[in-house]
Short mmCIF file of C-alpha atoms in Angstrom, two decimals:
data_model
loop_
_atom_site.label_atom_id
_atom_site.label_comp_id
_atom_site.label_asym_id
_atom_site.label_seq_id
_atom_site.Cartn_x
_atom_site.Cartn_y
_atom_site.Cartn_z
CA MET G 1 17.92 -1.74 2.36
CA LYS G 2 15.23 0.01 0.38
CA LYS G 3 13.93 -1.44 -2.85
CA LYS G 4 14.58 1.61 -4.98
CA THR G 5 18.31 1.66 -4.25
CA VAL G 6 19.50 2.87 -7.62
CA CYS G 7 17.31 5.99 -7.68
CA VAL G 8 18.32 6.93 -4.17
CA LEU G 9 21.98 6.40 -4.80
CA THR G 10 21.98 8.67 -7.80
CA VAL G 11 21.05 11.48 -5.45
CA ILE G 12 23.65 10.44 -2.89
CA LEU G 13 26.51 10.17 -5.28
CA CYS G 14 25.66 13.45 -6.96
CA ALA G 15 25.66 15.11 -3.56
CA SER G 16 28.97 13.50 -2.63
CA LEU G 17 27.91 11.35 -0.11
CA GLY G 18 -3.17 22.94 29.86
CA LEU G 19 -0.82 22.60 27.28
CA SER G 20 2.67 22.85 28.63
CA GLY G 21 4.76 20.62 30.81
CA CYS G 22 4.29 16.87 31.20
CA SER G 23 0.53 16.51 31.05
CA LEU G 24 -0.76 12.96 30.84
CA PHE G 25 -4.45 13.81 30.87
CA PRO G 26 -6.29 12.42 27.83
CA PHE G 27 -5.78 14.90 25.03
CA GLU G 28 -8.70 14.77 22.65
CA GLN G 29 -6.93 15.78 19.48
CA ASP G 30 -6.31 12.10 18.82
CA LEU G 31 -9.98 11.51 18.08
CA PRO G 32 -11.82 10.39 14.95
CA PHE G 33 -14.24 13.10 15.94
CA HIS G 34 -17.36 12.00 14.13
CA LYS G 35 -17.36 8.73 16.07
CA SER G 36 -18.08 9.07 19.76
CA GLU G 37 -16.72 6.76 22.42
CA THR G 38 -20.29 5.65 23.01
CA GLU G 39 -20.63 4.59 19.40
CA ASN G 40 -17.40 2.60 19.60
CA THR G 41 -18.70 0.86 22.70
CA ASP G 42 -21.92 -0.03 20.92
CA VAL G 43 -20.02 -1.59 18.05
CA GLU G 44 -17.95 -3.65 20.46
CA SER G 45 -20.55 -4.76 22.98
CA ALA G 46 -20.00 -8.30 24.17
CA GLY G 47 -20.50 -10.82 21.40
CA ASN G 48 -21.70 -8.28 18.85
CA THR G 49 -18.94 -8.76 16.30
CA PRO G 50 -18.80 -12.37 15.09
CA LEU G 51 -15.30 -13.78 15.06
CA GLU G 52 -14.22 -15.61 11.96
CA THR G 53 -12.82 -19.09 12.52
CA GLU G 54 -9.06 -19.53 12.54
CA GLU G 55 -9.33 -21.72 9.43
CA GLU G 56 -11.15 -18.98 7.49
CA GLN G 57 -8.72 -16.27 8.56
CA ASN G 58 -5.61 -18.33 7.95
CA ALA G 59 -6.85 -19.16 4.47
CA GLU G 60 -6.80 -15.47 3.62
CA THR G 61 -3.70 -14.18 5.41
CA ASP G 62 -0.34 -15.54 6.38
CA GLU G 63 0.87 -15.13 9.96
CA ASP G 64 2.82 -11.94 9.41
CA GLY G 65 0.44 -10.33 6.95
CA ASN G 66 2.90 -10.51 4.07
CA ASP G 67 2.01 -11.00 0.43
CA THR G 68 5.43 -12.49 -0.11
CA GLN G 69 5.20 -13.81 -3.64
CA GLU G 70 4.03 -10.53 -5.17
CA ILE G 71 6.67 -8.46 -3.44
CA THR G 72 9.41 -10.95 -4.28
CA ASP G 73 8.41 -10.93 -7.94
CA GLU G 74 8.58 -7.13 -8.03
CA GLN G 75 11.95 -7.04 -6.35
CA SER G 76 13.40 -9.61 -8.70
CA GLU G 77 12.77 -7.28 -11.63
CA GLU G 78 14.73 -4.40 -10.14
CA GLU G 79 18.26 -3.54 -11.02
CA VAL G 80 20.71 -4.54 -8.30
CA ALA G 81 22.99 -1.76 -7.06
CA SER G 82 26.73 -2.25 -6.97
CA PRO G 83 28.44 -2.86 -3.59
CA LEU G 84 29.83 0.69 -3.62
CA GLU G 85 26.36 2.10 -4.24
CA GLN G 86 24.83 -0.06 -1.54
CA ALA G 87 27.52 0.97 0.92
CA SER G 88 27.05 4.63 0.01
CA LEU G 89 23.37 4.43 0.92
CA MET G 90 24.13 2.61 4.19
CA ALA G 91 26.66 5.26 5.16
CA ALA G 92 24.32 8.09 4.17
CA GLN G 93 21.87 6.59 6.66
CA TYR G 94 24.52 6.32 9.39
CA ASP G 95 24.96 2.54 9.19
CA TYR G 96 28.73 2.72 8.86
CA ASP G 97 29.43 -0.76 10.26
CA GLU G 98 27.25 -2.44 7.63
CA ALA G 99 28.76 -0.33 4.87
CA ILE G 100 32.29 -1.21 5.94
CA GLU G 101 31.49 -4.89 6.35
CA LEU G 102 29.85 -5.04 2.92
CA LEU G 103 32.83 -3.56 1.14
CA LYS G 104 35.45 -5.55 3.05
CA SER G 105 33.59 -8.75 2.20
CA GLN G 106 33.93 -8.17 -1.54
CA PRO G 107 36.46 -10.45 -3.31
CA ALA G 108 37.97 -7.44 -5.12
CA TYR G 109 38.36 -5.31 -1.98
CA ASP G 110 42.14 -5.80 -1.59
CA SER G 111 42.78 -4.48 -5.10
CA ASN G 112 39.99 -1.90 -5.34
CA THR G 113 41.13 1.52 -4.21
CA ASP G 114 37.64 3.00 -4.50
CA MET G 115 36.33 0.53 -1.95
CA GLN G 116 39.33 1.07 0.30
CA ASN G 117 38.95 4.84 0.17
CA ALA G 118 35.24 4.56 0.95
CA VAL G 119 35.96 2.35 3.97
CA SER G 120 38.52 4.84 5.23
CA GLU G 121 35.99 7.66 4.86
CA TYR G 122 33.28 5.72 6.69
CA GLU G 123 35.63 4.81 9.51
CA ASN G 124 36.60 8.45 10.00
CA THR G 125 32.98 9.59 9.96
CA LYS G 126 31.98 6.87 12.40
CA ALA G 127 34.76 7.90 14.77
CA ALA G 128 33.29 11.41 14.92
CA CYS G 129 29.82 10.16 15.92
CA THR G 130 28.53 10.51 19.45
CA GLU G 131 25.78 8.71 21.35
CA TYR G 132 22.61 10.76 21.56
CA PRO G 133 20.82 11.01 24.95
CA LEU G 134 17.73 8.81 24.62
CA GLU G 135 15.70 10.85 27.12
CA GLN G 136 16.07 13.86 24.83
CA ILE G 137 14.46 12.30 21.76
CA THR G 138 11.17 13.88 20.79
CA HIS G 139 8.23 12.11 19.15
CA VAL G 140 5.91 14.00 16.80
CA PHE G 141 2.71 12.82 15.17
CA PHE G 142 0.09 13.74 12.63
CA HIS G 143 -3.35 12.59 11.60
CA THR G 144 -4.38 12.07 7.98
CA LEU G 145 -3.19 15.00 5.88
CA ILE G 146 -5.59 17.34 4.10
CA LYS G 147 -5.12 17.41 0.34
CA ASP G 148 -7.94 19.81 -0.60
CA THR G 149 -8.54 22.51 2.01
CA SER G 150 -11.59 23.85 0.16
CA LYS G 151 -13.38 20.58 0.94
CA ALA G 152 -12.01 20.00 4.44
CA PHE G 153 -12.79 23.54 5.56
CA GLU G 154 -16.08 24.06 3.77
CA GLY G 155 -18.00 24.68 6.99
CA ASP G 156 -19.83 21.39 7.49
CA THR G 157 -20.07 19.51 10.77
CA ASP G 158 -16.57 18.00 10.47
CA SER G 159 -14.72 21.18 9.48
CA ASP G 160 -13.92 22.28 13.02
CA GLY G 161 -12.43 18.90 13.85
CA TYR G 162 -10.31 18.91 10.72
CA ASN G 163 -9.09 22.40 11.62
CA GLN G 164 -8.16 21.30 15.13
CA TYR G 165 -6.67 17.88 14.57
CA MET G 166 -5.42 17.72 10.99
CA THR G 167 -2.48 19.19 9.08
CA THR G 168 -2.48 20.19 5.43
CA ILE G 169 -0.05 18.71 2.92
CA ASP G 170 1.50 22.14 2.39
CA GLU G 171 2.09 22.54 6.14
CA PHE G 172 3.46 19.01 6.43
CA ASN G 173 5.97 19.50 3.62
CA LYS G 174 7.24 22.73 5.17
CA ILE G 175 7.48 21.13 8.62
CA ILE G 176 9.49 18.19 7.32
CA GLN G 177 11.80 20.46 5.32
CA SER G 178 12.38 22.63 8.39
CA MET G 179 13.16 19.63 10.56
CA TYR G 180 15.54 18.26 7.96
CA ASP G 181 17.30 21.62 7.71
CA LYS G 182 17.71 21.63 11.50
CA GLY G 183 19.38 18.21 11.38
CA TYR G 184 16.53 15.94 12.49
CA VAL G 185 16.76 12.23 11.61
CA MET G 186 13.99 9.62 11.86
CA VAL G 187 14.62 6.79 14.31
CA SER G 188 12.43 4.06 15.81
CA PRO G 189 11.57 3.22 19.41
CA HIS G 190 13.23 -0.10 18.57
CA ASP G 191 16.49 1.83 18.23
CA MET G 192 15.95 3.38 21.64
CA ALA G 193 15.24 0.14 23.51
CA THR G 194 15.45 -3.56 22.73
CA VAL G 195 13.78 -6.63 24.18
CA ASN G 196 16.24 -9.27 25.35
CA GLU G 197 15.82 -13.02 25.03
CA ASP G 198 14.87 -13.29 28.71
CA GLY G 199 12.07 -10.75 28.24
CA THR G 200 13.80 -7.83 29.91
CA MET G 201 14.47 -4.57 28.07
CA SER G 202 17.76 -2.80 27.53
CA ARG G 203 18.59 0.70 26.43
CA GLY G 204 19.57 1.13 22.83
CA SER G 205 22.36 3.25 21.40
CA ILE G 206 21.91 5.81 18.63
CA MET G 207 25.18 7.08 17.19
CA LEU G 208 25.05 10.18 14.99
CA PRO G 209 27.46 12.76 13.62
CA PRO G 210 27.55 16.20 15.26
CA GLY G 211 24.52 18.36 14.45
CA LYS G 212 22.13 15.46 13.87
CA ILE G 213 19.05 15.12 16.11
CA PRO G 214 17.03 11.89 16.27
CA PHE G 215 13.22 11.98 16.47
CA VAL G 216 10.33 9.52 16.19
CA LEU G 217 7.55 10.08 13.66
CA SER G 218 4.06 8.57 13.79
CA GLN G 219 0.64 8.98 12.23
CA ASP G 220 -2.71 7.96 13.68
CA ASP G 221 -5.81 6.43 12.11
CA VAL G 222 -4.51 5.75 8.60
CA SER G 223 -7.69 3.91 7.69
CA TYR G 224 -9.34 6.62 5.57
CA TYR G 225 -12.55 6.36 7.54
CA HIS G 226 -15.89 6.57 5.79
CA TYR G 227 -16.72 9.93 7.39
CA MET G 228 -13.80 11.50 5.49
CA ASP G 229 -15.21 10.63 2.06
CA GLY G 230 -15.49 13.71 -0.13
CA ASP G 231 -13.77 15.95 2.41
CA GLY G 232 -10.46 16.43 0.62
CA PHE G 233 -8.49 13.44 1.88
CA ALA G 234 -6.90 10.52 0.06
CA SER G 235 -9.03 7.38 -0.15
CA LYS G 236 -6.42 4.64 0.29
CA LEU G 237 -2.78 3.60 -0.07
CA VAL G 238 -1.77 1.53 -3.09
CA VAL G 239 1.32 0.00 -4.68
CA ASP G 240 1.83 1.58 -8.10
CA GLU G 241 3.31 0.07 -11.25
CA ASN G 242 6.83 0.94 -10.06
CA GLY G 243 6.38 -0.83 -6.74
CA ASP G 244 6.12 2.47 -4.85
CA VAL G 245 3.49 3.09 -2.18
CA LYS G 246 1.25 5.97 -3.21
CA ASN G 247 -2.22 7.33 -2.44
CA GLU G 248 -5.36 7.24 -4.48
CA TYR G 249 -7.54 10.34 -4.46
CA ILE G 250 -11.08 10.46 -5.82
CA GLU G 251 -11.68 13.58 -7.91
CA ASP G 252 -15.00 15.42 -8.15
CA ASP G 253 -15.85 13.68 -11.42
CA GLY G 254 -15.26 10.26 -9.90
CA SER G 255 -11.90 9.70 -11.59
CA VAL G 256 -9.00 8.47 -9.47
CA SER G 257 -5.62 10.20 -9.24
CA THR G 258 -2.51 8.53 -7.84
CA GLY G 259 0.21 10.47 -6.07
CA ASP G 260 1.79 11.70 -2.82
CA TYR G 261 -1.34 12.74 -0.93
CA ASP G 262 -0.53 11.66 2.64
CA MET G 263 2.41 11.10 4.96
CA VAL G 264 3.63 7.70 3.76
CA PRO G 265 4.37 8.54 0.11
CA LEU G 266 5.46 12.08 1.00
CA ILE G 267 8.09 10.75 3.41
CA ASP G 268 9.15 8.01 0.98
CA THR G 269 9.74 10.61 -1.72
CA PHE G 270 11.55 12.92 0.69
CA VAL G 271 13.91 10.17 1.85
CA LYS G 272 14.73 9.24 -1.74
CA GLU G 273 15.90 12.80 -2.20
CA HIS G 274 17.38 13.13 1.32
CA PRO G 275 18.48 9.66 2.48
CA ASP G 276 20.23 11.17 5.50
CA PHE G 277 16.79 11.99 6.96
CA SER G 278 16.48 8.30 7.88
CA TYR G 279 18.55 6.41 10.46
CA HIS G 280 19.34 2.90 9.15
CA GLY G 281 16.39 3.15 6.76
CA ARG G 282 13.79 3.98 9.42
CA LYS G 283 10.57 5.76 8.48
CA GLY G 284 7.58 6.30 10.77
CA ILE G 285 4.99 4.32 12.73
CA LEU G 286 1.35 4.04 11.72
CA ALA G 287 -1.02 3.63 14.68
CA MET G 288 -3.92 1.58 13.36
CA THR G 289 -7.47 0.85 14.42
CA GLY G 290 -9.54 -1.80 12.67
CA TYR G 291 -13.27 -1.07 12.80
CA ASP G 292 -13.33 0.53 9.33
CA GLY G 293 -10.48 -1.61 8.02
CA VAL G 294 -6.91 -0.45 7.41
CA LEU G 295 -5.04 1.70 4.89
CA GLY G 296 -8.29 2.47 3.06
CA TYR G 297 -9.26 -1.20 2.65
CA ARG G 298 -12.43 -2.54 4.27
CA THR G 299 -10.80 -5.51 5.92
CA ASP G 300 -12.82 -5.79 9.11
CA ILE G 301 -14.88 -8.96 9.40
CA ALA G 302 -18.15 -6.98 9.48
CA TYR G 303 -17.76 -6.20 5.79
CA LYS G 304 -17.68 -9.93 5.09
CA THR G 305 -20.48 -11.04 7.37
CA GLY G 306 -22.70 -8.02 6.80
CA LYS G 307 -23.60 -8.04 10.50
CA ASN G 308 -23.43 -5.25 13.09
CA LEU G 309 -22.73 -2.66 10.39
CA GLN G 310 -22.97 1.05 10.99
CA ASP G 311 -24.83 3.21 8.50
CA ASP G 312 -21.73 4.38 6.64
CA GLN G 313 -20.52 0.78 6.33
CA LYS G 314 -23.90 -0.29 4.96
CA LYS G 315 -23.75 2.55 2.43
CA PHE G 316 -20.27 1.46 1.35
CA LEU G 317 -21.46 -2.07 0.63
CA ARG G 318 -24.52 -0.78 -1.23
CA ASP G 319 -22.29 1.47 -3.34
CA HIS G 320 -19.90 -1.41 -4.04
CA PRO G 321 -22.04 -4.43 -4.92
CA ASP G 322 -19.00 -6.19 -6.39
CA PHE G 323 -17.04 -5.92 -3.12
CA ASP G 324 -14.70 -8.91 -2.69
CA TYR G 325 -13.56 -9.31 0.91
CA LYS G 326 -10.74 -11.76 0.17
CA GLN G 327 -9.34 -9.51 -2.56
CA GLU G 328 -9.62 -6.51 -0.24
CA VAL G 329 -7.55 -8.28 2.40
CA LYS G 330 -5.03 -9.38 -0.22
CA ASN G 331 -4.63 -5.84 -1.53
CA ALA G 332 -4.18 -4.42 1.97
CA LYS G 333 -1.54 -7.04 2.77
CA LYS G 334 0.37 -6.12 -0.35
CA VAL G 335 0.49 -2.45 0.65
CA ALA G 336 1.49 -3.27 4.23
CA ALA G 337 4.30 -5.56 3.08
CA ALA G 338 5.60 -2.92 0.65
CA MET G 339 5.56 -0.33 3.42
CA LYS G 340 7.47 -2.53 5.85
CA ALA G 341 10.05 -3.22 3.15
CA GLU G 342 10.59 0.54 2.99
CA GLY G 343 11.14 0.98 6.73
CA TRP G 344 7.60 1.68 8.01
CA GLU G 345 6.27 0.11 11.20
CA PHE G 346 2.79 -0.51 12.55
CA ALA G 347 1.39 -0.13 16.06
CA SER G 348 -1.95 -0.95 17.60
CA HIS G 349 -4.21 2.04 18.19
CA THR G 350 -6.80 -0.39 19.61
CA TRP G 351 -9.37 -1.91 17.26
CA GLY G 352 -12.16 0.47 18.23
CA HIS G 353 -10.16 3.62 19.04
CA LYS G 354 -10.64 2.98 22.75
CA ASN G 355 -9.88 5.38 25.57
CA VAL G 356 -7.80 2.96 27.61
CA ALA G 357 -8.05 5.12 30.72
CA SER G 358 -11.85 4.96 30.93
CA THR G 359 -12.51 1.58 29.30
CA SER G 360 -12.82 -1.49 31.51
CA LEU G 361 -10.18 -4.19 31.37
CA LYS G 362 -12.83 -6.62 30.16
CA ASP G 363 -13.62 -4.42 27.17
CA LEU G 364 -9.92 -3.86 26.44
CA LYS G 365 -9.39 -7.61 26.34
CA ARG G 366 -12.25 -7.99 23.87
CA ASP G 367 -10.91 -5.12 21.79
CA THR G 368 -7.38 -6.55 21.74
CA LYS G 369 -8.73 -9.90 20.56
CA LYS G 370 -10.32 -8.16 17.60
CA TRP G 371 -7.14 -6.25 16.73
CA LYS G 372 -5.09 -9.42 16.79
CA LYS G 373 -7.64 -11.43 14.83
CA TYR G 374 -8.57 -8.93 12.12
CA VAL G 375 -5.76 -6.37 11.94
CA ALA G 376 -2.55 -8.21 12.80
CA PRO G 377 -3.00 -10.80 10.00
CA VAL G 378 -3.03 -7.91 7.52
CA LEU G 379 -0.39 -5.59 8.97
CA GLY G 380 1.74 -8.10 10.86
CA LYS G 381 2.43 -8.56 14.54
CA THR G 382 3.56 -5.59 16.62
CA ASP G 383 4.93 -4.96 20.10
CA MET G 384 3.93 -1.27 20.06
CA ILE G 385 0.68 0.30 21.21
CA ILE G 386 -0.08 3.98 20.69
CA PHE G 387 -3.02 4.97 22.85
CA ALA G 388 -6.03 6.67 21.29
CA PHE G 389 -7.44 9.94 22.67
CA GLY G 390 -3.99 10.69 24.11
CA ALA G 391 -4.97 8.52 27.07
CA ASP G 392 -2.72 6.24 29.09
CA ILE G 393 -2.93 3.27 31.44
CA GLY G 394 -0.83 4.87 34.18
CA SER G 395 0.41 8.15 35.63
CA TRP G 396 3.61 9.94 34.72
CA GLU G 397 5.36 8.00 37.51
CA GLY G 398 5.35 4.82 35.44
CA TYR G 399 3.75 1.39 35.20
CA SER G 400 3.94 -1.22 37.95
CA SER G 401 3.06 -4.89 38.40
CA ASP G 402 -0.15 -3.99 40.27
CA ASN G 403 -1.46 -2.16 37.19
CA ALA G 404 -3.86 -4.71 35.69
CA LYS G 405 -4.16 -3.01 32.30
CA TYR G 406 -0.39 -2.78 31.95
CA GLU G 407 0.06 -6.42 32.93
CA PHE G 408 -2.58 -7.42 30.38
CA TYR G 409 -0.98 -5.49 27.52
CA LYS G 410 2.43 -6.84 28.47
CA SER G 411 1.02 -10.38 28.42
CA GLN G 412 -0.18 -9.68 24.87
CA GLY G 413 3.34 -8.84 23.72
CA TYR G 414 3.22 -5.05 23.94
CA ARG G 415 6.43 -3.54 25.29
CA TYR G 416 6.46 -0.09 23.68
CA PHE G 417 3.78 2.36 24.88
CA CYS G 418 3.04 5.90 23.66
CA ASN G 419 0.62 8.54 24.90
CA VAL G 420 0.22 12.22 24.00
CA ASP G 421 2.38 14.68 25.91
CA SER G 422 2.87 18.28 24.91
CA SER G 423 6.30 18.60 26.50
CA GLN G 424 9.38 18.41 24.30
CA TYR G 425 10.58 15.13 25.75
CA PHE G 426 8.92 12.37 27.74
CA VAL G 427 10.81 9.07 27.66
CA GLN G 428 10.85 6.22 30.16
CA ILE G 429 13.03 3.15 29.61
CA THR G 430 12.88 0.47 32.29
CA ASP G 431 13.74 -3.21 32.52
CA ASP G 432 10.13 -3.98 31.54
CA TYR G 433 8.90 -1.39 29.05
CA PHE G 434 9.59 1.60 26.83
CA ARG G 435 7.29 4.61 27.11
CA GLN G 436 7.27 7.87 25.16
CA GLY G 437 5.07 10.94 24.90
CA ARG G 438 4.09 12.36 21.52
CA ARG G 439 3.60 15.94 20.34
CA ASN G 440 0.69 16.83 18.04
CA LEU G 441 1.67 18.96 15.05
CA ASP G 442 -1.79 20.12 14.02
CA GLY G 443 -3.94 23.21 13.65
CA TYR G 444 -4.73 23.43 17.34
CA ARG G 445 -1.15 23.28 18.55
CA MET G 446 0.17 25.60 15.84
CA TYR G 447 -2.52 28.22 16.49
CA TYR G 448 -2.54 28.27 20.28
CA ASN G 449 1.01 27.22 21.22
CA PRO G 450 3.42 28.08 18.38
CA GLU G 451 6.22 28.71 20.86
CA MET G 452 6.10 25.06 21.90
CA LEU G 453 7.12 24.01 18.39
CA SER G 454 10.02 26.40 17.84
CA ASP G 455 12.61 23.63 18.21
CA LEU G 456 11.06 22.01 15.13
CA PHE G 457 9.87 24.85 12.90
CA ASP G 458 8.59 28.43 12.79
CA VAL G 459 4.80 28.30 12.67
CA SER G 460 4.62 31.64 10.84
CA GLU G 461 6.56 30.08 7.95
CA VAL G 462 4.51 26.88 7.91
CA TRP G 463 0.92 28.02 8.49
CA ASP G 464 -1.47 27.34 5.62
CA SER G 465 -3.38 30.57 4.94
CA SER G 466 -6.40 28.59 3.76
CA ARG G 467 -6.95 27.33 7.32
CA PRO G 468 -9.89 29.18 8.97
CA THR G 469 -9.15 31.22 12.08
CA PRO G 470 -9.61 31.24 14.91
CA VAL G 471 -9.09 27.52 15.25
CA PRO G 472 -11.98 26.31 17.45
CA LYS G 473 -11.19 25.68 21.10
CA ILE G 474 -11.22 22.10 22.29
#
């Protein structure tokens, strides 16, 4: 149940209720393009990054990365919705069983005709739902959204990459509106498959009314890397005075604005206005690296030790002489906890944005250790890994027990795997793992393959005219 129940329910009650086919070659549009794979390897050479002791790390973060006291205090101040309002939101998000159970459990249910009528309505709606074919669920993803196109497309060395791999806020808003109008509903891979107590996986079941189409949403690299500074992007995610997750944006004069400047707050706002865009309260998945920190906070251990820093990291510390590592971690944990409370999930994108296809198993083990030691304590544990560079650890035929990289990631608790695949659907659900391909909704795909996106939106109605053309070839 979302924290801002009352605001959402007002809306509900007022409303009365080679680039086609299945290509698994590494697709480079999932690349923080200023940072080469060679540079990542240099940062992560054996023994280069000192590992903080368990005692030091545990003193700063709890096991799941939650800042529980602050979030609990905020929630305690909020107005509690009535059972009818709570049930209305549950039903609007297709959780009819929970809505019915909530109302039937109320002491006044037997004498309350409003509750009885609502239960009857939910039962009828539930009876009309059908199970959606899991292998026909698409997965779309974005990178950090461009707020100011005049800065992103000003012609410097990064402009071509932004044009290829990024999406503007205006384009994003139109895409989401189009998908909503077509009946799309956000779901999670955890709805599509579940891990059983014995470690095996089972298929999930997604029940929706006629005309509704489930999809998975994700966003890569939500770290607000140093190279993006001054290029028209938000600088971090924050929790505002109302308890909402928003972005900060640094204006030309150095002042800071707070608002909906990237995917997380834009989707949160959209779901408040359109709760039926979310299945059981689901939002999207953020695929996170760690080498520059997370969510705009400089939480990697290098910022604390001052060792093995890259030039842009050194500049950051020089520009922020009052930098407090423990406070930075605390602030990042608060944002992550608030996001998870609102239905967001996190996945590993590898600590150093590794190409898992070309990186040795030894280096992947070292990289995974860093993600779990310096990212998981902030964001929380995850069983999902979204591969960087669009790479994968196996062919389209699937993973097997003789695949050493797969066996390693499975041993580390990863059971949900995503690559980049330009086809409309690519889903594998086995007894051992869930696997799904993702579709990039960016300048490159919209410019060169608009027909491949017609099931989602009309590119001619979405395209931001401030985007330079032609979009550079990859």
